[in-house]
PDB file of C-alpha atoms and ligand atoms in Angstrom:
ATOM      1  CA  MET A   2     -34.795  42.822  -0.165  1.00  0.00           C
ATOM      2  CA  GLN A   3     -36.182  39.738  -1.857  1.00  0.00           C
ATOM      3  CA  GLN A   4     -37.076  37.042   0.656  1.00  0.00           C
ATOM      4  CA  ASN A   5     -37.468  33.552  -0.797  1.00  0.00           C
ATOM      5  CA  ALA A   6     -36.050  31.423   1.976  1.00  0.00           C
ATOM      6  CA  GLU A   7     -37.737  30.828   5.273  1.00  0.00           C
ATOM      7  CA  ILE A   8     -36.156  32.733   8.136  1.00  0.00           C
ATOM      8  CA  MET A   9     -34.068  30.364  10.198  1.00  0.00           C
ATOM      9  CA  THR A  10     -32.654  31.143  13.599  1.00  0.00           C
ATOM     10  CA  PRO A  11     -28.835  31.455  13.464  1.00  0.00           C
ATOM     11  CA  PHE A  12     -26.874  28.889  15.400  1.00  0.00           C
ATOM     12  CA  GLY A  13     -23.342  28.009  16.364  1.00  0.00           C
ATOM     13  CA  ILE A  14     -21.979  24.571  17.117  1.00  0.00           C
ATOM     14  CA  GLU A  15     -18.678  23.304  18.402  1.00  0.00           C
ATOM     15  CA  ILE A  16     -16.224  21.329  16.295  1.00  0.00           C
ATOM     16  CA  ASP A  17     -13.023  19.960  17.790  1.00  0.00           C
ATOM     17  CA  LEU A  18     -10.395  21.039  15.257  1.00  0.00           C
ATOM     18  CA  GLU A  19      -7.977  18.276  16.323  1.00  0.00           C
ATOM     19  CA  THR A  20     -10.303  15.271  16.226  1.00  0.00           C
ATOM     20  CA  GLY A  21     -13.231  16.532  14.164  1.00  0.00           C
ATOM     21  CA  ALA A  22     -15.659  15.614  16.948  1.00  0.00           C
ATOM     22  CA  MET A  23     -18.933  17.509  16.500  1.00  0.00           C
ATOM     23  CA  PRO A  24     -20.882  16.722  19.695  1.00  0.00           C
ATOM     24  CA  LYS A  25     -24.159  18.201  18.428  1.00  0.00           C
ATOM     25  CA  ALA A  26     -24.148  16.196  15.176  1.00  0.00           C
ATOM     26  CA  THR A  27     -27.473  14.440  14.746  1.00  0.00           C
ATOM     27  CA  ASN A  28     -26.846  12.516  11.509  1.00  0.00           C
ATOM     28  CA  HIS A  29     -24.246   9.787  11.625  1.00  0.00           C
ATOM     29  CA  ILE A  30     -23.464   7.848   8.453  1.00  0.00           C
ATOM     30  CA  LYS A  31     -21.222   4.765   8.800  1.00  0.00           C
ATOM     31  CA  ARG A  32     -19.609   2.690   6.067  1.00  0.00           C
ATOM     32  CA  ASN A  33     -17.984  -0.613   6.917  1.00  0.00           C
ATOM     33  CA  ALA A  34     -15.747  -2.653   4.642  1.00  0.00           C
ATOM     34  CA  SER A  35     -18.833  -4.685   3.617  1.00  0.00           C
ATOM     35  CA  ASP A  36     -20.407  -1.508   2.223  1.00  0.00           C
ATOM     36  CA  MET A  37     -17.446  -1.140  -0.149  1.00  0.00           C
ATOM     37  CA  ARG A  38     -17.905  -4.228  -2.358  1.00  0.00           C
ATOM     38  CA  GLY A  39     -17.152  -3.387  -5.969  1.00  0.00           C
ATOM     39  CA  TYR A  40     -14.956  -0.401  -5.186  1.00  0.00           C
ATOM     40  CA  TYR A  41     -11.482  -1.907  -4.720  1.00  0.00           C
ATOM     41  CA  GLN A  42      -9.270  -3.543  -7.294  1.00  0.00           C
ATOM     42  CA  ASP A  43      -8.575  -6.602  -5.118  1.00  0.00           C
ATOM     43  CA  ALA A  44     -12.058  -7.965  -4.376  1.00  0.00           C
ATOM     44  CA  ASP A  45     -10.613 -11.064  -2.633  1.00  0.00           C
ATOM     45  CA  ALA A  46      -8.594  -8.924  -0.224  1.00  0.00           C
ATOM     46  CA  LEU A  47     -11.764  -6.983   0.623  1.00  0.00           C
ATOM     47  CA  GLU A  48     -13.653 -10.241   1.308  1.00  0.00           C
ATOM     48  CA  ARG A  49     -10.855 -11.390   3.639  1.00  0.00           C
ATOM     49  CA  LEU A  50     -11.066  -8.101   5.508  1.00  0.00           C
ATOM     50  CA  ILE A  51     -14.860  -8.415   5.806  1.00  0.00           C
ATOM     51  CA  ALA A  52     -14.577 -12.008   7.036  1.00  0.00           C
ATOM     52  CA  ALA A  53     -11.899 -11.093   9.578  1.00  0.00           C
ATOM     53  CA  ALA A  54     -13.528  -8.067  11.185  1.00  0.00           C
ATOM     54  CA  ASP A  55     -15.557  -5.994   8.712  1.00  0.00           C
ATOM     55  CA  PRO A  56     -13.895  -2.857  10.105  1.00  0.00           C
ATOM     56  CA  LEU A  57     -15.458   0.562  10.096  1.00  0.00           C
ATOM     57  CA  HIS A  58     -14.196   2.296   6.966  1.00  0.00           C
ATOM     58  CA  TYR A  59     -15.470   5.829   7.303  1.00  0.00           C
ATOM     59  CA  GLU A  60     -18.021   7.969   9.106  1.00  0.00           C
ATOM     60  CA  VAL A  61     -19.750  11.234   8.323  1.00  0.00           C
ATOM     61  CA  PHE A  62     -21.169  13.462  11.056  1.00  0.00           C
ATOM     62  CA  GLU A  63     -23.742  16.054  10.071  1.00  0.00           C
ATOM     63  CA  HIS A  64     -25.823  18.602  11.845  1.00  0.00           C
ATOM     64  CA  PRO A  65     -28.281  19.042   9.006  1.00  0.00           C
ATOM     65  CA  VAL A  66     -29.699  22.202   7.514  1.00  0.00           C
ATOM     66  CA  PRO A  67     -32.624  22.396   5.055  1.00  0.00           C
ATOM     67  CA  GLU A  68     -31.609  20.824   1.729  1.00  0.00           C
ATOM     68  CA  VAL A  69     -32.800  23.792  -0.303  1.00  0.00           C
ATOM     69  CA  PRO A  70     -30.993  26.404  -2.430  1.00  0.00           C
ATOM     70  CA  GLY A  71     -29.203  29.058  -0.415  1.00  0.00           C
ATOM     71  CA  HIS A  72     -28.279  26.849   2.536  1.00  0.00           C
ATOM     72  CA  LEU A  73     -24.827  25.324   3.030  1.00  0.00           C
ATOM     73  CA  MET A  74     -24.534  21.716   4.173  1.00  0.00           C
ATOM     74  CA  TYR A  75     -21.483  20.986   6.271  1.00  0.00           C
ATOM     75  CA  CYS A  76     -20.120  17.849   7.850  1.00  0.00           C
ATOM     76  CA  ILE A  77     -17.100  16.086   9.266  1.00  0.00           C
ATOM     77  CA  SER A  78     -15.790  13.230   7.150  1.00  0.00           C
ATOM     78  CA  LYS A  79     -13.605  10.715   9.033  1.00  0.00           C
ATOM     79  CA  LEU A  80     -11.874   8.041   6.970  1.00  0.00           C
ATOM     80  CA  TYR A  81      -9.930   5.362   8.849  1.00  0.00           C
ATOM     81  CA  PRO A  82      -6.448   4.205   7.830  1.00  0.00           C
ATOM     82  CA  GLY A  83      -5.864   0.846   6.205  1.00  0.00           C
ATOM     83  CA  THR A  84      -5.417  -0.952   2.936  1.00  0.00           C
ATOM     84  CA  VAL A  85      -7.315  -3.483   0.862  1.00  0.00           C
ATOM     85  CA  GLY A  86      -4.452  -5.437  -0.619  1.00  0.00           C
ATOM     86  CA  ARG A  87      -2.170  -2.480  -1.282  1.00  0.00           C
ATOM     87  CA  GLU A  88      -4.925  -0.029  -2.129  1.00  0.00           C
ATOM     88  CA  CYS A  89      -5.547   2.655   0.493  1.00  0.00           C
ATOM     89  CA  PHE A  90      -8.908   2.943   2.258  1.00  0.00           C
ATOM     90  CA  MET A  91     -11.119   5.414   0.433  1.00  0.00           C
ATOM     91  CA  THR A  92     -14.633   6.809   0.330  1.00  0.00           C
ATOM     92  CA  LYS A  93     -17.053   5.645  -2.344  1.00  0.00           C
ATOM     93  CA  GLY A  94     -16.824   8.939  -4.178  1.00  0.00           C
ATOM     94  CA  HIS A  95     -19.602  10.711  -6.012  1.00  0.00           C
ATOM     95  CA  TYR A  96     -20.687  13.475  -8.320  1.00  0.00           C
ATOM     96  CA  HIS A  97     -23.197  15.876  -6.887  1.00  0.00           C
ATOM     97  CA  THR A  98     -26.694  15.294  -8.239  1.00  0.00           C
ATOM     98  CA  ILE A  99     -26.747  18.972  -9.160  1.00  0.00           C
ATOM     99  CA  SER A 100     -23.400  18.563 -10.857  1.00  0.00           C
ATOM    100  CA  GLU A 101     -22.705  22.302 -11.112  1.00  0.00           C
ATOM    101  CA  THR A 102     -22.080  22.509  -7.349  1.00  0.00           C
ATOM    102  CA  ALA A 103     -18.643  22.813  -5.772  1.00  0.00           C
ATOM    103  CA  GLU A 104     -17.365  21.648  -2.398  1.00  0.00           C
ATOM    104  CA  ILE A 105     -14.696  22.736   0.071  1.00  0.00           C
ATOM    105  CA  TYR A 106     -12.764  20.170   2.102  1.00  0.00           C
ATOM    106  CA  LEU A 107     -10.634  21.592   4.904  1.00  0.00           C
ATOM    107  CA  CYS A 108      -8.379  18.853   6.219  1.00  0.00           C
ATOM    108  CA  LEU A 109      -8.063  18.824  10.013  1.00  0.00           C
ATOM    109  CA  ARG A 110      -6.083  15.662  10.607  1.00  0.00           C
ATOM    110  CA  GLY A 111      -4.284  12.830   8.835  1.00  0.00           C
ATOM    111  CA  GLU A 112      -2.757  12.420   5.420  1.00  0.00           C
ATOM    112  CA  GLY A 113      -4.314  11.544   2.132  1.00  0.00           C
ATOM    113  CA  GLN A 114      -5.322  12.469  -1.361  1.00  0.00           C
ATOM    114  CA  MET A 115      -8.459  13.892  -2.854  1.00  0.00           C
ATOM    115  CA  VAL A 116      -8.886  12.205  -6.215  1.00  0.00           C
ATOM    116  CA  MET A 117     -11.183  13.870  -8.701  1.00  0.00           C
ATOM    117  CA  LYS A 118     -12.492  13.213 -12.184  1.00  0.00           C
ATOM    118  CA  THR A 119     -14.853  14.755 -14.673  1.00  0.00           C
ATOM    119  CA  ALA A 120     -17.328  12.898 -16.845  1.00  0.00           C
ATOM    120  CA  ALA A 121     -15.251  14.035 -19.849  1.00  0.00           C
ATOM    121  CA  GLY A 122     -12.239  12.089 -18.552  1.00  0.00           C
ATOM    122  CA  ARG A 123     -10.064  14.641 -16.766  1.00  0.00           C
ATOM    123  CA  PHE A 124      -8.334  13.419 -13.604  1.00  0.00           C
ATOM    124  CA  ASP A 125      -6.651  15.265 -10.759  1.00  0.00           C
ATOM    125  CA  ALA A 126      -5.402  14.503  -7.259  1.00  0.00           C
ATOM    126  CA  LYS A 127      -4.549  16.944  -4.489  1.00  0.00           C
ATOM    127  CA  PRO A 128      -2.757  16.135  -1.234  1.00  0.00           C
ATOM    128  CA  MET A 129      -4.655  16.393   2.025  1.00  0.00           C
ATOM    129  CA  ARG A 130      -3.051  17.065   5.372  1.00  0.00           C
ATOM    130  CA  ARG A 131      -3.915  19.314   8.314  1.00  0.00           C
ATOM    131  CA  GLY A 132      -4.404  22.881   7.062  1.00  0.00           C
ATOM    132  CA  MET A 133      -4.862  22.005   3.388  1.00  0.00           C
ATOM    133  CA  MET A 134      -8.088  23.178   1.795  1.00  0.00           C
ATOM    134  CA  VAL A 135      -9.081  21.329  -1.350  1.00  0.00           C
ATOM    135  CA  TYR A 136     -11.522  23.082  -3.628  1.00  0.00           C
ATOM    136  CA  VAL A 137     -13.574  20.612  -5.641  1.00  0.00           C
ATOM    137  CA  PRO A 138     -14.987  22.656  -8.534  1.00  0.00           C
ATOM    138  CA  PRO A 139     -18.406  22.057 -10.079  1.00  0.00           C
ATOM    139  CA  LEU A 140     -18.627  18.933 -12.307  1.00  0.00           C
ATOM    140  CA  TRP A 141     -15.802  17.037 -10.565  1.00  0.00           C
ATOM    141  CA  ALA A 142     -16.539  13.708  -8.890  1.00  0.00           C
ATOM    142  CA  HIS A 143     -14.515  13.396  -5.684  1.00  0.00           C
ATOM    143  CA  ARG A 144     -13.219  10.665  -3.417  1.00  0.00           C
ATOM    144  CA  SER A 145     -10.921  10.992  -0.419  1.00  0.00           C
ATOM    145  CA  VAL A 146      -8.188   8.429   0.206  1.00  0.00           C
ATOM    146  CA  ASN A 147      -6.299   7.854   3.466  1.00  0.00           C
ATOM    147  CA  THR A 148      -2.581   7.279   2.820  1.00  0.00           C
ATOM    148  CA  GLY A 149      -1.485   7.744   6.441  1.00  0.00           C
ATOM    149  CA  ASN A 150      -1.753   5.813   9.679  1.00  0.00           C
ATOM    150  CA  GLU A 151      -4.342   7.868  11.536  1.00  0.00           C
ATOM    151  CA  PRO A 152      -7.882   8.948  10.594  1.00  0.00           C
ATOM    152  CA  LEU A 153      -8.151  11.418   7.732  1.00  0.00           C
ATOM    153  CA  VAL A 154     -10.546  14.057   9.064  1.00  0.00           C
ATOM    154  CA  SER A 155     -11.992  16.877   6.972  1.00  0.00           C
ATOM    155  CA  PHE A 156     -14.596  19.565   7.408  1.00  0.00           C
ATOM    156  CA  CYS A 157     -16.700  19.727   4.227  1.00  0.00           C
ATOM    157  CA  VAL A 158     -19.047  22.463   3.025  1.00  0.00           C
ATOM    158  CA  TYR A 159     -21.256  22.346  -0.061  1.00  0.00           C
ATOM    159  CA  PRO A 160     -24.598  23.678  -1.319  1.00  0.00           C
ATOM    160  CA  ALA A 161     -27.295  22.019   0.749  1.00  0.00           C
ATOM    161  CA  ASP A 162     -29.381  21.025  -2.276  1.00  0.00           C
ATOM    162  CA  ALA A 163     -26.406  19.474  -4.165  1.00  0.00           C
ATOM    163  CA  GLY A 164     -27.336  15.816  -3.526  1.00  0.00           C
ATOM    164  CA  HIS A 165     -25.098  12.771  -4.034  1.00  0.00           C
ATOM    165  CA  ASN A 166     -24.876  10.739  -7.215  1.00  0.00           C
ATOM    166  CA  TYR A 167     -23.062   7.474  -6.409  1.00  0.00           C
ATOM    167  CA  GLY A 168     -24.410   5.481  -9.342  1.00  0.00           C
ATOM    168  CA  ASP A 169     -22.205   6.996 -12.033  1.00  0.00           C
ATOM    169  CA  ILE A 170     -19.039   6.318 -10.031  1.00  0.00           C
ATOM    170  CA  GLU A 171     -20.154   2.744  -9.298  1.00  0.00           C
ATOM    171  CA  VAL A 172     -20.241   2.261 -13.060  1.00  0.00           C
ATOM    172  CA  GLU A 173     -17.292   4.432 -14.199  1.00  0.00           C
ATOM    173  CA  GLY A 174     -14.904   4.215 -11.253  1.00  0.00           C
ATOM    174  CA  PHE A 175     -11.961   6.634 -11.181  1.00  0.00           C
ATOM    175  CA  PRO A 176      -9.177   6.418 -13.799  1.00  0.00           C
ATOM    176  CA  SER A 177      -6.490   6.092 -11.108  1.00  0.00           C
ATOM    177  CA  ARG A 178      -6.247   4.354  -7.751  1.00  0.00           C
ATOM    178  CA  VAL A 179      -4.055   5.123  -4.739  1.00  0.00           C
ATOM    179  CA  PHE A 180      -1.727   2.419  -3.400  1.00  0.00           C
ATOM    180  CA  LEU A 181       0.868   2.140  -0.654  1.00  0.00           C
ATOM    181  CA  ILE A 182       3.787   0.214  -2.112  1.00  0.00           C
ATOM    182  CA  ASP A 183       6.896  -0.251   0.043  1.00  0.00           C
ATOM    183  CA  GLY A 184       5.773   2.721   2.113  1.00  0.00           C
ATOM    184  CA  GLU A 185       5.412   4.999  -0.937  1.00  0.00           C
ATOM    185  CA  VAL A 186       2.136   6.514  -2.114  1.00  0.00           C
ATOM    186  CA  VAL A 187       1.602   5.467  -5.730  1.00  0.00           C
ATOM    187  CA  ILE A 188      -1.265   6.850  -7.832  1.00  0.00           C
ATOM    188  CA  ARG A 189      -1.841   4.825 -10.971  1.00  0.00           C
TER     189      ARG A 189
HETATM  190  C1  PAN B 464     -18.531  14.373   1.771  1.00  0.00           C
HETATM  191  C2  PAN B 464     -18.657  12.862   1.561  1.00  0.00           C
HETATM  192  C3  PAN B 464     -17.992  12.012   2.628  1.00  0.00           C
HETATM  193  C4  PAN B 464     -18.208  10.504   2.367  1.00  0.00           C
HETATM  194  O1  PAN B 464     -19.285  14.786   2.862  1.00  0.00           O
HETATM  195  O2  PAN B 464     -20.016  12.550   1.466  1.00  0.00           O
HETATM  196  O3  PAN B 464     -16.624  12.256   2.638  1.00  0.00           O
HETATM  197  O4  PAN B 464     -17.885  10.156   1.042  1.00  0.00           O
HETATM  198  P1  PAN B 464     -18.964   9.481   0.081  1.00  0.00           P
HETATM  199  O5  PAN B 464     -20.188  10.354   0.142  1.00  0.00           O
HETATM  200  O6  PAN B 464     -18.332   9.504  -1.277  1.00  0.00           O
HETATM  201  O7  PAN B 464     -19.256   8.113   0.582  1.00  0.00           O
HETATM  202  C5  PAN B 464     -19.016  15.035   0.472  1.00  0.00           C
HETATM  203  O8  PAN B 464     -18.305  15.065  -0.492  1.00  0.00           O
HETATM  204  N1  PAN B 464     -20.269  15.489   0.444  1.00  0.00           N
HETATM  205  O9  PAN B 464     -20.761  16.057  -0.671  1.00  0.00           O
HETATM  206 ZN1   ZN B 465     -19.434  15.872  -2.252  1.00  0.00          ZN
END
């Protein structure tokens, strides 16, 4: 058998499938409203939110593995509910740096949408709710959006060497946004 990767000792860790809590997570990424400047349509509404409380927007909990081919990175993504104007709280969204890498999101809690786009201009959105698995194929940028009133929690798995390319989405954005208008989810 060919042996390129270093031998790693197997491990198991606990994940609470109701809340997404991963007690052994060692990496904790936090994004507040003030980290989201430039992402929402209503920039003034975002500034008001920042001035009022600068609430926590989303968190990612990771128990890292080596970022080399063959390994699988996995994490819990927890996106809080809320709106900026009428636009639902969302993650920044990204392509993978190695763009030919896919990702699986298994939704554990909450309600939302996974919005996706390709560089060539295709757009798609898939609903997220407990028990839904969204498969993000290679080449699709992805952003999760919370349309509900509790945290949107997902377990994500992707190739550990994939990397995150935020710059292209900062420039291009997504062709559609997700709003809550009179209690209805509107993607436009
Ligand atoms: C997820 C995301 C997580 C946060 O783990 O990184 O939901 O979203 P942003 O990275 O767009 O801020 C993932 O897709 N990893 O590849
Ligand atoms: Zn990703």
